[in-house]
Each structure stands twice: as structure tokens, then as C-alpha cells.
Short mmCIF file of C-alpha atoms in Angstrom, two decimals:
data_model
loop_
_atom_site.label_atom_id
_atom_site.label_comp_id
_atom_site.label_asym_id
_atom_site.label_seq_id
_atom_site.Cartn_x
_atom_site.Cartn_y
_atom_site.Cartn_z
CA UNK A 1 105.40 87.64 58.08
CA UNK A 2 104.05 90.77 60.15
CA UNK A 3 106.21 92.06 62.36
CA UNK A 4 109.73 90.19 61.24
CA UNK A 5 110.87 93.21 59.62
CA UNK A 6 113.11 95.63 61.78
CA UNK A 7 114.01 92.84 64.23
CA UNK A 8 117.62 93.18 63.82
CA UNK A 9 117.56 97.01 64.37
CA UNK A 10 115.45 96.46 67.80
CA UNK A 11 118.68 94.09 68.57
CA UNK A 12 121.18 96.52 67.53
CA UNK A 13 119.42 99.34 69.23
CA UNK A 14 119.31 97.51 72.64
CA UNK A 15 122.99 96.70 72.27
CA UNK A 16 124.26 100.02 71.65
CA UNK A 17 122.00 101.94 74.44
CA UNK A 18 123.16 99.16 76.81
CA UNK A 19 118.92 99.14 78.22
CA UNK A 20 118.06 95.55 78.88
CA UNK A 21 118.44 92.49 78.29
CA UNK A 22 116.61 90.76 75.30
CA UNK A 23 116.70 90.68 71.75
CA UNK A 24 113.51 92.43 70.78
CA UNK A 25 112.69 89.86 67.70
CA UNK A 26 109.44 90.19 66.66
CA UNK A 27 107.48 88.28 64.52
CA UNK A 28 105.78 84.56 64.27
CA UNK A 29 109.12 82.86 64.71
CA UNK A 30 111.32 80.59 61.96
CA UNK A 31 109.78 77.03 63.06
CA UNK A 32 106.83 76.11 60.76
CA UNK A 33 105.20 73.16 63.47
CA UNK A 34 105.38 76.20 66.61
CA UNK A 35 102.12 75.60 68.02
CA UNK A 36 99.36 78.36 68.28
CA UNK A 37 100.18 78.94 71.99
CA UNK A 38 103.86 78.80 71.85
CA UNK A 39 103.40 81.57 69.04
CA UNK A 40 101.19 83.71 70.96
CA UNK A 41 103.34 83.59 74.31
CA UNK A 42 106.16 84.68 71.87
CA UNK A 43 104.04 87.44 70.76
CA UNK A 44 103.71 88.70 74.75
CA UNK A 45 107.06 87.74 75.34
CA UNK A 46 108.76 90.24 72.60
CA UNK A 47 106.42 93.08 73.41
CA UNK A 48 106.89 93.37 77.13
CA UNK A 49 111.05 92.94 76.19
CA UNK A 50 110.01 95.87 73.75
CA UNK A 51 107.88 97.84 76.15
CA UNK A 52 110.94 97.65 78.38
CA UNK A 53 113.74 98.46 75.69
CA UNK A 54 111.53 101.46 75.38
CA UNK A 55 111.18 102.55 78.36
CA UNK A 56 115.01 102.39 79.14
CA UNK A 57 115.47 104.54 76.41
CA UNK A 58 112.77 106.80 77.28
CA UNK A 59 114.90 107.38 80.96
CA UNK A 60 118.24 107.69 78.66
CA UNK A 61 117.03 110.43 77.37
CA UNK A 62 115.47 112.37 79.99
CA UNK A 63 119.20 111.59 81.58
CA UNK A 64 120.66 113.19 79.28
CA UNK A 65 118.69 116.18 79.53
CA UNK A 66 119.04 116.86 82.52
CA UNK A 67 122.91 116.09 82.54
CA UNK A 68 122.98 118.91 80.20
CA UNK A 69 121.22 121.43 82.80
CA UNK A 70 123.99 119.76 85.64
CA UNK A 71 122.06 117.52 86.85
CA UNK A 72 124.37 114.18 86.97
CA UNK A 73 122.93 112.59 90.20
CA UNK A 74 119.44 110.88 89.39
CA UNK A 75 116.81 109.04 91.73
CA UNK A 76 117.13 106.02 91.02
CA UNK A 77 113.76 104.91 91.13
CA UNK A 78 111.89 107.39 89.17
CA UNK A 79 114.71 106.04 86.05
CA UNK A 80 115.11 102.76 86.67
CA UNK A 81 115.02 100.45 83.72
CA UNK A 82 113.54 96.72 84.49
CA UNK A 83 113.54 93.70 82.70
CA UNK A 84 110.25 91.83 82.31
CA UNK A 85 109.53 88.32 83.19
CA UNK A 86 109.37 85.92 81.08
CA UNK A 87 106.04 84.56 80.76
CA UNK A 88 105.75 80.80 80.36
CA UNK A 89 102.13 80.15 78.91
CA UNK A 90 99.54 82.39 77.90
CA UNK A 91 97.98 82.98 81.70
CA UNK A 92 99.85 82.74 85.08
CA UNK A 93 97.16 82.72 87.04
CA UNK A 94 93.71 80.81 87.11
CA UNK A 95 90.52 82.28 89.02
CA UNK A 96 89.77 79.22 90.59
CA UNK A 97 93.05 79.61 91.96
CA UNK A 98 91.66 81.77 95.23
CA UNK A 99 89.18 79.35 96.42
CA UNK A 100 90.61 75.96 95.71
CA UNK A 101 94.14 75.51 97.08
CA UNK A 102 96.77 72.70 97.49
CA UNK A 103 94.89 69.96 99.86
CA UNK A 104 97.97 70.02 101.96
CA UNK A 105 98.00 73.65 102.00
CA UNK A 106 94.22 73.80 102.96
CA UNK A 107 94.72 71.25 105.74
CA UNK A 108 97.45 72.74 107.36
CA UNK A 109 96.44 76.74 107.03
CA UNK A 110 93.25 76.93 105.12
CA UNK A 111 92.77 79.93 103.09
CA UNK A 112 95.19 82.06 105.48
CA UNK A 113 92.37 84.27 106.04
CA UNK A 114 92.73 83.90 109.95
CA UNK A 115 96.55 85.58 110.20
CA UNK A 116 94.56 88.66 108.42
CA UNK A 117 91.90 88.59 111.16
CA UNK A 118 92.32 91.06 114.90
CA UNK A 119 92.77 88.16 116.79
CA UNK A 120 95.23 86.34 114.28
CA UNK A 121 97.88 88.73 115.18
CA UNK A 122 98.25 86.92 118.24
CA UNK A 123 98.10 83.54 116.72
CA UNK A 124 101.69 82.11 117.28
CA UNK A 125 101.29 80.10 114.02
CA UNK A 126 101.03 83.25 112.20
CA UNK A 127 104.47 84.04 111.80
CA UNK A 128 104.60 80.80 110.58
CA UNK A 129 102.20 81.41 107.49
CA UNK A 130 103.82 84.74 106.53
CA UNK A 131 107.12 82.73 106.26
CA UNK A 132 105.66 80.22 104.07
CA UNK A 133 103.85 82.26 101.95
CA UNK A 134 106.99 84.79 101.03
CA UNK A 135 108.93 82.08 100.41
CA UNK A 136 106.15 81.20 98.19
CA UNK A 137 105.91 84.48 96.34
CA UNK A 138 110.10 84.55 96.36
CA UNK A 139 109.68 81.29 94.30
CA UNK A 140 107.13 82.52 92.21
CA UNK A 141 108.77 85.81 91.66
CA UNK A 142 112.13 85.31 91.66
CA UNK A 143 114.87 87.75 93.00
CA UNK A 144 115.16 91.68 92.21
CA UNK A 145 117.38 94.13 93.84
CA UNK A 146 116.49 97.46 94.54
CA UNK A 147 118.72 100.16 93.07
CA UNK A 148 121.98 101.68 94.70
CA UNK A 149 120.16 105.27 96.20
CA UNK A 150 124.10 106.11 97.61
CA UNK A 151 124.69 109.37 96.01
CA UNK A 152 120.56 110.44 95.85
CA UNK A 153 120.71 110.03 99.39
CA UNK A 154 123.27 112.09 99.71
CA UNK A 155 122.00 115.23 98.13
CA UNK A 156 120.24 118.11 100.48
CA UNK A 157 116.50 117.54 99.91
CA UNK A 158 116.83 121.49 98.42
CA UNK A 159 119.01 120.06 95.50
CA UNK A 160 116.47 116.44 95.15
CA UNK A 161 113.64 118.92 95.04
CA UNK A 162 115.49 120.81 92.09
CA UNK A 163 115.85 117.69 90.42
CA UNK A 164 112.39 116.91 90.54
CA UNK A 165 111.39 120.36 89.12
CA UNK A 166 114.35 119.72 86.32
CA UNK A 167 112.70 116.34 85.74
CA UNK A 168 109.13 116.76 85.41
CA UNK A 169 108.64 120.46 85.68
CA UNK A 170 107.72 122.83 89.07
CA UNK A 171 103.70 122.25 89.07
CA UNK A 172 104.13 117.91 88.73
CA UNK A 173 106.83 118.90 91.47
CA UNK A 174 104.52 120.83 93.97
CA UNK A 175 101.31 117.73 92.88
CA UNK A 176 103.73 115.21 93.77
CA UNK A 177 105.38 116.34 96.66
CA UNK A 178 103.86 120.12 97.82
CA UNK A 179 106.33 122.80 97.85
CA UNK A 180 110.52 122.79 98.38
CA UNK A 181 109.46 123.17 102.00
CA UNK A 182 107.11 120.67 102.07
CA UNK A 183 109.69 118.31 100.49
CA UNK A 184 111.68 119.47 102.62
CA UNK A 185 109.96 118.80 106.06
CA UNK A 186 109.05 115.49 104.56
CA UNK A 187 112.61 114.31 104.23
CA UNK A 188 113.63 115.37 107.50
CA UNK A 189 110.13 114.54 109.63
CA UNK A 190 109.27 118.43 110.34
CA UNK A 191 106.00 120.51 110.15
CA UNK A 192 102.96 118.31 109.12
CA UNK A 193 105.48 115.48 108.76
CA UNK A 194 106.20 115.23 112.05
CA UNK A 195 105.54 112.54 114.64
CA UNK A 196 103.46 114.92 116.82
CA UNK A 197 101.37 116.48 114.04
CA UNK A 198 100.53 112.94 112.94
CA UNK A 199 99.49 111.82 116.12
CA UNK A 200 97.27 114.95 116.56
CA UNK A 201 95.88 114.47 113.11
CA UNK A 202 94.96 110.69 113.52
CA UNK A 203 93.62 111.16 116.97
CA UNK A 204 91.62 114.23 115.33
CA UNK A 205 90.35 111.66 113.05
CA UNK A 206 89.28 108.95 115.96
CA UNK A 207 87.73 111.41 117.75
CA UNK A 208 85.35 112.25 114.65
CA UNK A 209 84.89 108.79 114.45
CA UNK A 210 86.05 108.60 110.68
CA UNK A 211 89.24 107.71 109.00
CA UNK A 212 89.75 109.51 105.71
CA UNK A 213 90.67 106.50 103.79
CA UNK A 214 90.79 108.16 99.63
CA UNK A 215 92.19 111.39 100.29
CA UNK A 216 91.09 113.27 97.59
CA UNK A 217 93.95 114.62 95.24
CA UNK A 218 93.87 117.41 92.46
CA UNK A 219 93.96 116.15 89.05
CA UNK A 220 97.18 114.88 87.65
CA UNK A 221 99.45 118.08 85.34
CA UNK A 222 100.73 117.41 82.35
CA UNK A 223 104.52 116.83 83.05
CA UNK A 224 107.22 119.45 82.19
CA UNK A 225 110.65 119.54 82.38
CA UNK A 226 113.17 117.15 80.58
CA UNK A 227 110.26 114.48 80.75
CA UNK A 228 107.85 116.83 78.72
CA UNK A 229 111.19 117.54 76.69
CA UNK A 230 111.66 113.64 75.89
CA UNK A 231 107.90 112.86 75.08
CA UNK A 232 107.77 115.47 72.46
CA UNK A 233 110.74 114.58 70.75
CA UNK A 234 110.19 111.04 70.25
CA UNK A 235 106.66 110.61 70.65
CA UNK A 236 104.50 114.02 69.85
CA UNK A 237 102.43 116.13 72.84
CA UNK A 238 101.02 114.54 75.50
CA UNK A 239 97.24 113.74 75.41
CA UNK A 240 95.06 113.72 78.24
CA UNK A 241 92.43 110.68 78.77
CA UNK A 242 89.88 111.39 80.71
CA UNK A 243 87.99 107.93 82.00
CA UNK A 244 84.66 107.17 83.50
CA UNK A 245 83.94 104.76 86.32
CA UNK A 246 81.41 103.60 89.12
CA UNK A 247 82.01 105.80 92.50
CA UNK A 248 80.96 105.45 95.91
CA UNK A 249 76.63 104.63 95.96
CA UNK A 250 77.04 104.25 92.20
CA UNK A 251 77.69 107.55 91.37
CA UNK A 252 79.88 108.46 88.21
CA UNK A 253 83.44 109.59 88.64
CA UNK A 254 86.18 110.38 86.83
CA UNK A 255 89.81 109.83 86.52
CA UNK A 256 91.99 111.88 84.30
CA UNK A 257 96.16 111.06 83.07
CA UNK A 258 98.13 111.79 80.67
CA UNK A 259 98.92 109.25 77.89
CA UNK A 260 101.76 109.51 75.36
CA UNK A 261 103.56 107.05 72.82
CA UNK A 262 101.30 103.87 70.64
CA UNK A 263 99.91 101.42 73.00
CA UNK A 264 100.13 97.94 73.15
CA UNK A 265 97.04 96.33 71.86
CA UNK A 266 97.94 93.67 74.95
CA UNK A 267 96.61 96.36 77.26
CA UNK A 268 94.97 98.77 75.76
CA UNK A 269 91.78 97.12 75.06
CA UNK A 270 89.58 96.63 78.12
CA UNK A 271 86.86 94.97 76.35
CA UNK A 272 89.57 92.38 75.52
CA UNK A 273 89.98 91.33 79.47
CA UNK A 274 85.65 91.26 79.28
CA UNK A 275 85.30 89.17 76.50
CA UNK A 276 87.79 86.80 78.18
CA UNK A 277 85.92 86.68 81.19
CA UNK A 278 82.86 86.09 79.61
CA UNK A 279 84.01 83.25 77.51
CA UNK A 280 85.53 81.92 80.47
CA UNK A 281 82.47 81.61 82.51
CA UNK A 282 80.63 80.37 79.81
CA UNK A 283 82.53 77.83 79.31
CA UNK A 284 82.28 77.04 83.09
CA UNK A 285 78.69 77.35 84.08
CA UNK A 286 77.95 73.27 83.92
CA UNK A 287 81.58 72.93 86.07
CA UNK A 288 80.46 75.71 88.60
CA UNK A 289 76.87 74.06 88.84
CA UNK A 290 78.57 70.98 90.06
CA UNK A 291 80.42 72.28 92.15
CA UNK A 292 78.27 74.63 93.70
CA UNK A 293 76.14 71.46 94.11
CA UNK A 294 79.06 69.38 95.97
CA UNK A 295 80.34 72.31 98.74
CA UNK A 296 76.07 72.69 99.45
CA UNK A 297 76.01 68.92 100.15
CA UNK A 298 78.89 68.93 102.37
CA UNK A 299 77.01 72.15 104.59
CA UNK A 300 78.35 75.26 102.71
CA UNK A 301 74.88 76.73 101.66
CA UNK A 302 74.79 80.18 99.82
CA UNK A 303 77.76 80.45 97.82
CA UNK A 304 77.49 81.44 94.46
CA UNK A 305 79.82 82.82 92.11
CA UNK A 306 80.79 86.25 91.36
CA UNK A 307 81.37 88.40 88.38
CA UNK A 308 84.88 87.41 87.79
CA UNK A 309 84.00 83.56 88.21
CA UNK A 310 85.15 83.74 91.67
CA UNK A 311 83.66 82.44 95.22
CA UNK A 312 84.07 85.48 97.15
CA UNK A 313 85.92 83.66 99.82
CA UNK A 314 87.92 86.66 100.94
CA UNK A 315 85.00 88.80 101.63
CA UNK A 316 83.31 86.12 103.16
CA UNK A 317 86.52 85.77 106.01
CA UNK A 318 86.64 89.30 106.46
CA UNK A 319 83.16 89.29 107.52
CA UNK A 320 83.22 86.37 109.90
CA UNK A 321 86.64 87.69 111.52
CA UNK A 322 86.13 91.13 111.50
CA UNK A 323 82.12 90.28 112.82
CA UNK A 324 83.16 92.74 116.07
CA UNK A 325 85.15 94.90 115.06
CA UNK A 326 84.71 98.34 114.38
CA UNK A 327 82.58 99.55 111.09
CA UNK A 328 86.27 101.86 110.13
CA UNK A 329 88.37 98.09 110.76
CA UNK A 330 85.73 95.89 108.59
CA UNK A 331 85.43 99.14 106.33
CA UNK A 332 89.57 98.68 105.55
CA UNK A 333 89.66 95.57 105.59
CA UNK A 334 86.23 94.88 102.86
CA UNK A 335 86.13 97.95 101.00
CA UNK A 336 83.61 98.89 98.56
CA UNK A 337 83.05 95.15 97.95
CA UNK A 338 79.43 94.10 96.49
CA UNK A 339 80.27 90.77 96.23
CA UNK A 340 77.32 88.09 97.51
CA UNK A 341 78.37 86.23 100.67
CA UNK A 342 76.59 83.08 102.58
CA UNK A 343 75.21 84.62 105.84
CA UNK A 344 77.74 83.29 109.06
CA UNK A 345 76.87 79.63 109.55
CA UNK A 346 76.28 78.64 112.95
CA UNK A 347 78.12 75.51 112.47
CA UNK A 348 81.43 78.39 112.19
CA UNK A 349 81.32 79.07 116.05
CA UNK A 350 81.72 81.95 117.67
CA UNK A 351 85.79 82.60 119.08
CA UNK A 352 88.49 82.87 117.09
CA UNK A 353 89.71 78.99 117.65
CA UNK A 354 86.54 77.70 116.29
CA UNK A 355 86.48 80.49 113.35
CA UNK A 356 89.69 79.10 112.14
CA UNK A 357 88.71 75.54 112.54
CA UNK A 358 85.97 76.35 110.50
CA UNK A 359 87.85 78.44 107.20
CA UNK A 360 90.40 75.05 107.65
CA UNK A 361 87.96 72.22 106.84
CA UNK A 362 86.08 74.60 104.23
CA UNK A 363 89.35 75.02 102.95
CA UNK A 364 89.97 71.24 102.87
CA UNK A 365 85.97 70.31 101.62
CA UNK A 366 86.20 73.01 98.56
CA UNK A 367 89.42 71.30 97.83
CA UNK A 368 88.01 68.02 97.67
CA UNK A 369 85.32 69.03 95.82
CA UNK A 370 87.48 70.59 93.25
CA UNK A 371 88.79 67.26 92.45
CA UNK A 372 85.69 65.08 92.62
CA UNK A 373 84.02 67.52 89.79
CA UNK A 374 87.49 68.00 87.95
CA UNK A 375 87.28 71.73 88.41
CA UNK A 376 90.90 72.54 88.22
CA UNK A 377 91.72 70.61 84.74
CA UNK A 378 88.58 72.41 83.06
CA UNK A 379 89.46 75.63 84.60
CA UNK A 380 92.97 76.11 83.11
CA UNK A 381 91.82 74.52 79.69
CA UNK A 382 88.69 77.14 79.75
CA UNK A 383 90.75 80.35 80.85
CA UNK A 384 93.57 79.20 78.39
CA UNK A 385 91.82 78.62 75.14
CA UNK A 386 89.61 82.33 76.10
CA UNK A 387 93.18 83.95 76.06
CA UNK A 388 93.89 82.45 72.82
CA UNK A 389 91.03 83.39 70.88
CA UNK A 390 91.47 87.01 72.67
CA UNK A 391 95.33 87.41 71.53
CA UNK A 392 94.30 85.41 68.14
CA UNK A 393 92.25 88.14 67.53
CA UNK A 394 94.67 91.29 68.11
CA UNK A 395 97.82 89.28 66.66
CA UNK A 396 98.63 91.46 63.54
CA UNK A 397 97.58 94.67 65.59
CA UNK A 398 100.26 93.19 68.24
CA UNK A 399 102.83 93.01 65.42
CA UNK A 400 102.02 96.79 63.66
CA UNK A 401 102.45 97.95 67.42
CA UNK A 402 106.01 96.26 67.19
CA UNK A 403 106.94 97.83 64.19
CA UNK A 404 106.29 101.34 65.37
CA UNK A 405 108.16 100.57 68.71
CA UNK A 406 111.01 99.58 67.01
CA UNK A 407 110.96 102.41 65.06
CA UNK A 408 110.59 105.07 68.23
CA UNK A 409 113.49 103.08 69.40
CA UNK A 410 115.63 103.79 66.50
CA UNK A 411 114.49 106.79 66.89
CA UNK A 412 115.72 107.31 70.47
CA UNK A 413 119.28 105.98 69.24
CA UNK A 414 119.28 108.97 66.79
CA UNK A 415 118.23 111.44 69.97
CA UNK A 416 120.80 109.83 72.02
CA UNK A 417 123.74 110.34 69.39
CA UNK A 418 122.53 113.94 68.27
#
């Protein structure tokens, strides 16, 4: 059975380097009748606990190197291990999940697009919203601490500067963060840092009538230092991936990082994420018909739906809210966004009352006609049986990629004892 073999060493290996919690087994599992999805969320389950056992060990190491240079204070958050979530079916999220909500949810706050709107701000029932939707996300989430920064806090920024330069070498040090002076103004609000150079530089910026939202940024080094150190010994050099994507007015661009260590199939594939998409809306065109059909007959004309089988509800908002703002506010707030939107209705007024009046009963008519056309139900069944066929089909890659983790981590035990 692919990917059984080595399980107990993953265990062993956690257990000794103290890393996280989880047991690392890989492999289809010991029950015979474990259903196709229960095996493939096992699957995703053991190789984000692996990704993470990894990773710990990874930090480990670059710990101990530079505890041998002195170093014996660390930030805590460039070497902080994590434990994953456990995932509970093959896809947490749904995309019909943005633009057809809980009916009591839509009658009470609609989409929520108004408390992101200028005039929301001053919406008393704003605060409102925000405190129902974190304790939403708390729910959803669960809890996490952030680390104990005590002693990194207490160093000068001259010795967490060193640290940095120990850590990933002096040029990722100077990309990251400029010079030990730059750092070092930074940390204590000096020089371009300052409160008074920021307010000359952002009312340089409003007075050119532009706001410099993607500051460019030099291309990323390779890392040095004890990072560079760790990479090589347990995973080879470094290579550098160079990728290609659509700019500003269509133009090419390209994005450079450095890559090191065997990917998970899980993520390395984006063709993967496309063919799921695909099959997906496929498998929804005669349930988006219909319900294209029912929001036009209750008054919502021009919706369509977008390339990730989405109404572009969002966009749409921004654009009614933001209608008079300025072209830098509706610029931040929309993007590069090419999605379709309806024109403004006239039927959505023109204040802010009536604008929110009007995203509340869309809210409550797309919800309604989510159920009338059974929407939902055929949603989750579509998206989940496109994930299956998608992991289906990368399962014994999935299960090589365990193997060799399990041997880099055996491998970082044998680093760690040396």
C-alpha cells in the first residue's frame, strides 16, 4: 500500500525533535470499507501534518546553527513551527458561498458590503457587523496564540539586525529590511520612518494626485546564512523559478523565488486547481441558468457569472458605494478587477440609506432563489466530487511525496544529532 512504509519513523522522528503535534502516518489507512473521500481527506490530512513536521525541523536546524555562531535569542516569528488544521472534508469552502448567504444573515446585514463603503464608517450598526463576523471567523478558525517576542524585544535592533544577517545572510538582510541603519530607524521611528517624513511623503503623493499602491521591489536573493546552510544540507542548492503572469493592460510580467525541497503534488500543480474549476462549472451551467433566470425575474438584470463560477457581487458593491468617491478610493478598494458587473439599477437609489436597503433585499432575493433552484445542495455535491477526481488522480504521486518527506525528516534527526 503506497505510502505505509516509513510511517513509524515519521512518528518517531516527530517525537524525538519535539516539532508538532501529529503522527505523520501515511498511507490508505487499515479499514477496508473507508470510503473514497474519507481516504482522500486522510491523504491531505497526513501531508499538511508532514509539511509541518518538516518545517519544524527545517527551523531546528537553522537554530542550531546559529546557536553555534552565539546566537541563542531567535525571532520568534521568522521560526515558529505551526500545526495545521485539520481538514474535515475534501473542500472548506464552496463558491457559491459569496453570493448566497444564510437568509437570516442576508435579512439582517445583507452581503456586509455597506460597513466597507465611505459612508458605512459612520453607520452605528457597523460595529455591530464587525463583531459578528469575527466571532464568526473565531468559530471557524479556532484559537492561536502568537509567540512570546520577550527576550527578541529585548535585544538592541544592532544585535536583531545581526541576527538577521546570521540567519539568512547580509544581501536577504539589506532586501528585507535596507541597511543596519535602516533597521535601525525603523525600530525606533527615525529618518524615513518617521512620523514627519511620512506625512511629507503621503501628502507628496496627494498632491501628485497618485498613490503608489505596488511599490516596486528588487528581485528576491537567494538566502545565505544558516538558512542557505540548512537547505543544502538536507535538501540540495536552492533553485530559482522564475514565473509568468498577466500585468497591468495585459502586459507580461514576471515573478521570480527561490524554491528548495520536493513539493507536494497538493500544491504544486496549478492546472490541478483549473481542471477543478472547469469541472465544476460544467457541472453547474443548467443550475446557474436557473438561477440566473430567477434573480432576472425578481429585477436583478445583468448578472452573469464569472470565471471562477462566481457573481461578482463584491465588485458590484464597491462600485455602487464607492460611485463618488475618488478614482485612487474606488482604485483600492476594486483593483485590477475585470469582472462583468450589472450597470447601477435605478431601483438602488441614490444615498447611502437606500444603497443599503437595496444590497439587503438582493441579499435576501439571491437567497431565496438559491433555494427555489436547489443551488446550494448541487453546488457542494459538484465542487466535491471535482476535488475527488482531482486528488484521485495525484493519489500515488501524494504518497511518493510522503515517502521522500519522511525520509528528509529522518534525515534532519541525523543533522540534529551530528
Amino acid at each position: 500500500m503506497p505510502g505505509r512504509r516509513g510511517a513509524a519513523a515519521v512518528a518517531g522522528a516527530a517525537a524525538v525533535l519535539a516539532l508538532t503535534a501529529g503522527c505523520g502516518m501515511l498511507g490508505l489507512g487499515d479499514d477496508a470499507a473507508e470510503s473514497d473521500e474519507d481516504r482522500l481527506v486522510d491523504m491531505i490530512n497526513d501531508s499538511n501534518r508532514l509539511e509541518a513536521e518538516l518545517a519544524a525541523a527545517e527551523y531546528r536546524l537553522v537554530e542550531k546553527c546559529l546557536e553555534e555562531q552565539g546566537f541563542t535569542v531567535h525571532d520568534p516569528w521568522s521560526l515558529q513551527p505551526y500545526e495545521p488544521d485539520e481538514q474535515e472534508a475534501l473542500t472548506e469552502y464552496y463558491p457559491h458561498e459569496s453570493f448566497l448567504i444564510d437568509p437570516a444573515q442576508a435579512e439582517e446585514y445583507g452581503f456586509g458590503q455597506w460597513a466597507n463603503g465611505p459612508d458605512g464608517m459612520d453607520d452605528p450598526a457597523t460595529e455591530d457587523y464587525w463583531a459578528a463576523e469575527e466571532e464568526r471567523w473565531a468559530e471557524e478558525e479556532g484559537s492561536w496564540e502568537e509567540p512570546d517576542t520577550t527576550e527578541w524585544d529585548a535585544l538592541t535592533p544592532e544585535e536583531q539586525y545581526a541576527w538577521y544577517v546570521a540567519y539568512q545572510g547580509e544581501e536577504y538582510a539589506e532586501w528585507s529590511y535596507g541597511s543596519a541603519q535602516d533597521y535601525a530607524d525603523m525600530m525606533s521611528g527615525e529618518g524615513e520612518f518617521s512620523e514627519d517624513a511620512i506625512a511629507e511623503e503621503e501628502a507628496a503623493a496627494a498632491d501628485d494626485g497618485a498613490i503608489d499602491l505596488e511599490e516596486e521591489m528588487e528581485p528576491e536573493p537567494m538566502p545565505g546564512g544558516c538558512q542557505l546552510s540548512m537547505i543544502e544540507e538536507l535538501h540540495g542548492e536552492p533553485e530559482l523559478i522564475e514565473e509568468t503572469y498577466e500585468g497591468e493592460g495585459g502586459a507580461e510580467e514576471t515573478y521570480s523565488y527561490w524554491s528548495y525541497g520536493e513539493q507536494n503534488p497538493i500544491w504544486g500543480d496549478e492546472t490541478m486547481w483549473e481542471d477543478i474549476e472547469i469541472a465544476y462549472g460544467e457541472a453547474m451551467a443548467e443550475k446557474q441558468d436557473e438561477l440566473i433566470e430567477c434573480i432576472t425575474g425578481k429585477g436583478y438584470e445583468g448578472w452573469e457569472f464569472d470565471e471562477y463560477n462566481s457573481l461578482p457581487v463584491y465588485e458590484f458593491f464597491a462600485a455602487l458605494y464607492y460611485q463618488d468617491a475618488s478614482d485612487e478610493e474606488r482604485e483600492m478598494m476594486v483593483g485590477d478587477s475585470d469582472a462583468v458587473v450589472p450597470e447601477i439599477p435605478e431601483a438602488a437609489g441614490s444615498s447611502y440609506e437606500e444603497w443599503k436597503a437595496y444590497e439587503i433585499q438582493m441579499a435576501v432575493d439571491f437567497a431565496a432563489c438559491g433555494e427555489e433552484t436547489g443551488y446550494a445542495d448541487a453546488s457542494e455535491k459538484a465542487y466535491e466530487d471535482a476535488h475527488a477526481d482531482a486528488y484521485a488522480a495525484i493519489e500515488q504521486d501524494v504518497y511518493a511525496w510522503q515517502e521522500a518527506t519522511n525520509d528528509a525528516l529522518a534525515k534532519a534527526q541525523e543533522l540534529l544529532d551530528a
